[in-house]
Structures are given as structure tokens and as C-alpha cells.
Amino acid sequence: MQYNQQKMAQLVKKEPELSTRLTQIMKEHELERAFALKALYHAEVKDSGRFMKPYQEL
């Protein structure tokens, strides 16, 4: 499974928990949205993460 920025953005819009987490990552690490999305993907989706199935369904 590969990272896709558009799919990740859609998933964040659907899942309020991910939206909150994205905001936290952006503030804590002072990242731009694109980089924070990728970090969130690696933390919550990749390697059988909690949001892997919803990500695959997009």
C-alpha cells in the first residue's frame, strides 16, 4: 500500500479523530499540512494501523 495525499486528505475529512491528530502534529512539529498528512499516514494507517481499512476503501 502506497501513500496517496488525496486519499489521506479524504480520510481526515471523514474521521474527526484524525483531523484533531493532524492539527496536533502540525502544531507540535511545526509542519506544513502535506508533511503532517504523511506523518499521520505512517503513524495511523501504514502497517496494519487502526485506519488502514477505511484508507483502503477510499
CSV table of N, CA and C in Angstrom, one decimal:
chain,number,residue,atom,x,y,z
A,1,MET,N,0.8,-1.2,0.0
A,1,MET,CA,0.0,0.0,0.0
A,1,MET,C,0.9,1.2,0.0
A,2,GLN,N,0.6,2.1,-0.9
A,2,GLN,CA,1.4,3.4,-1.0
A,2,GLN,C,0.6,4.6,-0.5
A,3,TYR,N,1.4,5.6,-0.1
A,3,TYR,CA,0.8,6.8,0.4
A,3,TYR,C,0.2,7.6,-0.7
A,4,ASN,N,-1.0,8.1,-0.6
A,4,ASN,CA,-1.6,9.0,-1.6
A,4,ASN,C,-2.2,10.2,-0.8
A,5,GLN,N,-1.7,11.3,-1.1
A,5,GLN,CA,-2.1,12.5,-0.3
A,5,GLN,C,-3.6,12.8,-0.4
A,6,GLN,N,-4.2,12.6,-1.6
A,6,GLN,CA,-5.6,12.9,-1.8
A,6,GLN,C,-6.5,11.9,-0.9
A,7,LYS,N,-6.1,10.6,-0.9
A,7,LYS,CA,-6.8,9.7,-0.1
A,7,LYS,C,-6.7,10.0,1.4
A,8,MET,N,-5.5,10.4,1.8
A,8,MET,CA,-5.3,10.7,3.2
A,8,MET,C,-6.1,11.9,3.6
A,9,ALA,N,-6.2,12.9,2.7
A,9,ALA,CA,-7.0,14.1,3.0
A,9,ALA,C,-8.4,13.8,3.1
A,10,GLN,N,-8.9,12.9,2.3
A,10,GLN,CA,-10.3,12.5,2.3
A,10,GLN,C,-10.6,11.7,3.7
A,11,LEU,N,-9.7,10.9,4.0
A,11,LEU,CA,-9.8,10.1,5.3
A,11,LEU,C,-9.9,11.1,6.5
A,12,VAL,N,-9.0,12.1,6.5
A,12,VAL,CA,-9.0,13.0,7.6
A,12,VAL,C,-10.3,13.8,7.6
A,13,LYS,N,-10.9,14.1,6.5
A,13,LYS,CA,-12.2,14.8,6.5
A,13,LYS,C,-13.3,13.9,7.1
A,14,LYS,N,-13.2,12.6,6.8
A,14,LYS,CA,-14.2,11.6,7.3
A,14,LYS,C,-14.1,11.3,8.8
A,15,GLU,N,-12.9,11.3,9.3
A,15,GLU,CA,-12.6,10.9,10.6
A,15,GLU,C,-12.2,12.1,11.5
A,16,PRO,N,-13.1,12.5,12.4
A,16,PRO,CA,-12.8,13.7,13.2
A,16,PRO,C,-11.6,13.5,14.1
A,17,GLU,N,-11.3,12.2,14.6
A,17,GLU,CA,-10.2,11.9,15.4
A,17,GLU,C,-8.9,12.2,14.6
A,18,LEU,N,-8.8,11.8,13.4
A,18,LEU,CA,-7.7,12.1,12.5
A,18,LEU,C,-7.5,13.6,12.3
A,19,SER,N,-8.5,14.3,12.1
A,19,SER,CA,-8.5,15.7,11.9
A,19,SER,C,-7.8,16.4,13.1
A,20,THR,N,-8.2,16.0,14.3
A,20,THR,CA,-7.7,16.5,15.6
A,20,THR,C,-6.2,16.2,15.7
A,21,ARG,N,-5.9,14.9,15.4
A,21,ARG,CA,-4.5,14.5,15.4
A,21,ARG,C,-3.6,15.2,14.4
A,22,LEU,N,-4.1,15.5,13.2
A,22,LEU,CA,-3.4,16.2,12.2
A,22,LEU,C,-3.0,17.6,12.7
A,23,THR,N,-4.0,18.3,13.3
A,23,THR,CA,-3.8,19.6,13.9
A,23,THR,C,-2.7,19.6,15.0
A,24,GLN,N,-2.7,18.6,15.8
A,24,GLN,CA,-1.7,18.4,16.9
A,24,GLN,C,-0.3,18.2,16.3
A,25,ILE,N,-0.2,17.4,15.3
A,25,ILE,CA,1.1,17.1,14.6
A,25,ILE,C,1.6,18.4,14.0
A,26,MET,N,0.7,19.2,13.3
A,26,MET,CA,1.2,20.4,12.7
A,26,MET,C,1.7,21.4,13.7
A,27,LYS,N,1.0,21.5,14.9
A,27,LYS,CA,1.4,22.5,15.9
A,27,LYS,C,2.7,22.0,16.6
A,28,GLU,N,2.7,20.7,17.0
A,28,GLU,CA,3.9,20.2,17.8
A,28,GLU,C,5.2,20.2,17.0
A,29,HIS,N,5.1,19.9,15.8
A,29,HIS,CA,6.3,19.7,15.0
A,29,HIS,C,6.5,20.9,14.0
A,30,GLU,N,5.6,21.8,14.0
A,30,GLU,CA,5.7,23.0,13.1
A,30,GLU,C,5.8,22.5,11.6
A,31,LEU,N,4.9,21.6,11.2
A,31,LEU,CA,5.0,21.1,9.9
A,31,LEU,C,3.9,21.7,9.0
A,32,GLU,N,4.2,21.7,7.7
A,32,GLU,CA,3.1,22.1,6.7
A,32,GLU,C,2.1,20.9,6.7
A,33,ARG,N,0.9,21.2,6.2
A,33,ARG,CA,-0.1,20.2,6.1
A,33,ARG,C,0.3,19.0,5.3
A,34,ALA,N,0.9,19.1,4.2
A,34,ALA,CA,1.3,18.0,3.4
A,34,ALA,C,2.2,17.0,4.1
A,35,PHE,N,3.2,17.6,4.8
A,35,PHE,CA,4.2,16.8,5.6
A,35,PHE,C,3.5,16.1,6.8
A,36,ALA,N,2.6,16.9,7.4
A,36,ALA,CA,1.8,16.3,8.6
A,36,ALA,C,0.9,15.2,8.2
A,37,LEU,N,0.3,15.3,7.0
A,37,LEU,CA,-0.5,14.2,6.5
A,37,LEU,C,0.3,13.0,6.3
A,38,LYS,N,1.5,13.1,5.7
A,38,LYS,CA,2.3,11.9,5.5
A,38,LYS,C,2.8,11.3,6.9
A,39,ALA,N,3.1,12.2,7.8
A,39,ALA,CA,3.4,11.6,9.2
A,39,ALA,C,2.3,10.9,9.8
A,40,LEU,N,1.1,11.5,9.6
A,40,LEU,CA,-0.1,10.9,10.2
A,40,LEU,C,-0.4,9.5,9.5
A,41,TYR,N,-0.2,9.4,8.2
A,41,TYR,CA,-0.3,8.2,7.5
A,41,TYR,C,0.6,7.1,8.1
A,42,HIS,N,1.8,7.4,8.3
A,42,HIS,CA,2.8,6.5,8.8
A,42,HIS,C,2.5,6.1,10.3
A,43,ALA,N,1.9,7.0,11.0
A,43,ALA,CA,1.5,6.7,12.4
A,43,ALA,C,0.2,5.9,12.6
A,44,GLU,N,-0.8,6.2,11.7
A,44,GLU,CA,-2.1,5.7,12.0
A,44,GLU,C,-2.6,4.7,10.9
A,45,VAL,N,-2.0,4.7,9.8
A,45,VAL,CA,-2.6,3.9,8.7
A,45,VAL,C,-1.7,2.7,8.3
A,46,LYS,N,-0.4,3.0,8.0
A,46,LYS,CA,0.5,2.0,7.5
A,46,LYS,C,0.8,0.9,8.5
A,47,ASP,N,1.1,-0.3,8.0
A,47,ASP,CA,1.5,-1.5,8.8
A,47,ASP,C,0.3,-1.8,9.8
A,48,SER,N,-0.8,-2.1,9.2
A,48,SER,CA,-2.0,-2.5,10.0
A,48,SER,C,-2.4,-1.6,11.1
A,49,GLY,N,-2.3,-0.3,10.8
A,49,GLY,CA,-2.8,0.7,11.7
A,49,GLY,C,-4.3,0.7,11.9
A,50,ARG,N,-4.8,1.5,12.8
A,50,ARG,CA,-6.2,1.5,13.1
A,50,ARG,C,-7.1,1.9,11.9
A,51,PHE,N,-6.6,2.8,11.1
A,51,PHE,CA,-7.3,3.4,10.0
A,51,PHE,C,-6.9,2.8,8.6
A,52,MET,N,-6.3,1.6,8.6
A,52,MET,CA,-5.9,1.0,7.4
A,52,MET,C,-7.1,0.6,6.5
A,53,LYS,N,-8.1,0.0,7.1
A,53,LYS,CA,-9.2,-0.5,6.3
A,53,LYS,C,-10.0,0.7,5.7
A,54,PRO,N,-10.3,1.8,6.5
A,54,PRO,CA,-11.0,2.9,5.8
A,54,PRO,C,-10.2,3.6,4.7
A,55,TYR,N,-8.9,3.6,4.9
A,55,TYR,CA,-8.0,4.2,3.9
A,55,TYR,C,-8.1,3.3,2.6
A,56,GLN,N,-8.1,2.0,2.7
A,56,GLN,CA,-8.1,1.1,1.6
A,56,GLN,C,-9.4,1.2,0.8
A,57,GLU,N,-10.5,1.5,1.6
A,57,GLU,CA,-11.8,1.6,1.0
A,57,GLU,C,-12.0,2.9,0.1
A,58,LEU,N,-11.2,3.9,0.3
A,58,LEU,CA,-11.3,5.1,-0.5
A,58,LEU,C,-10.8,4.9,-1.9
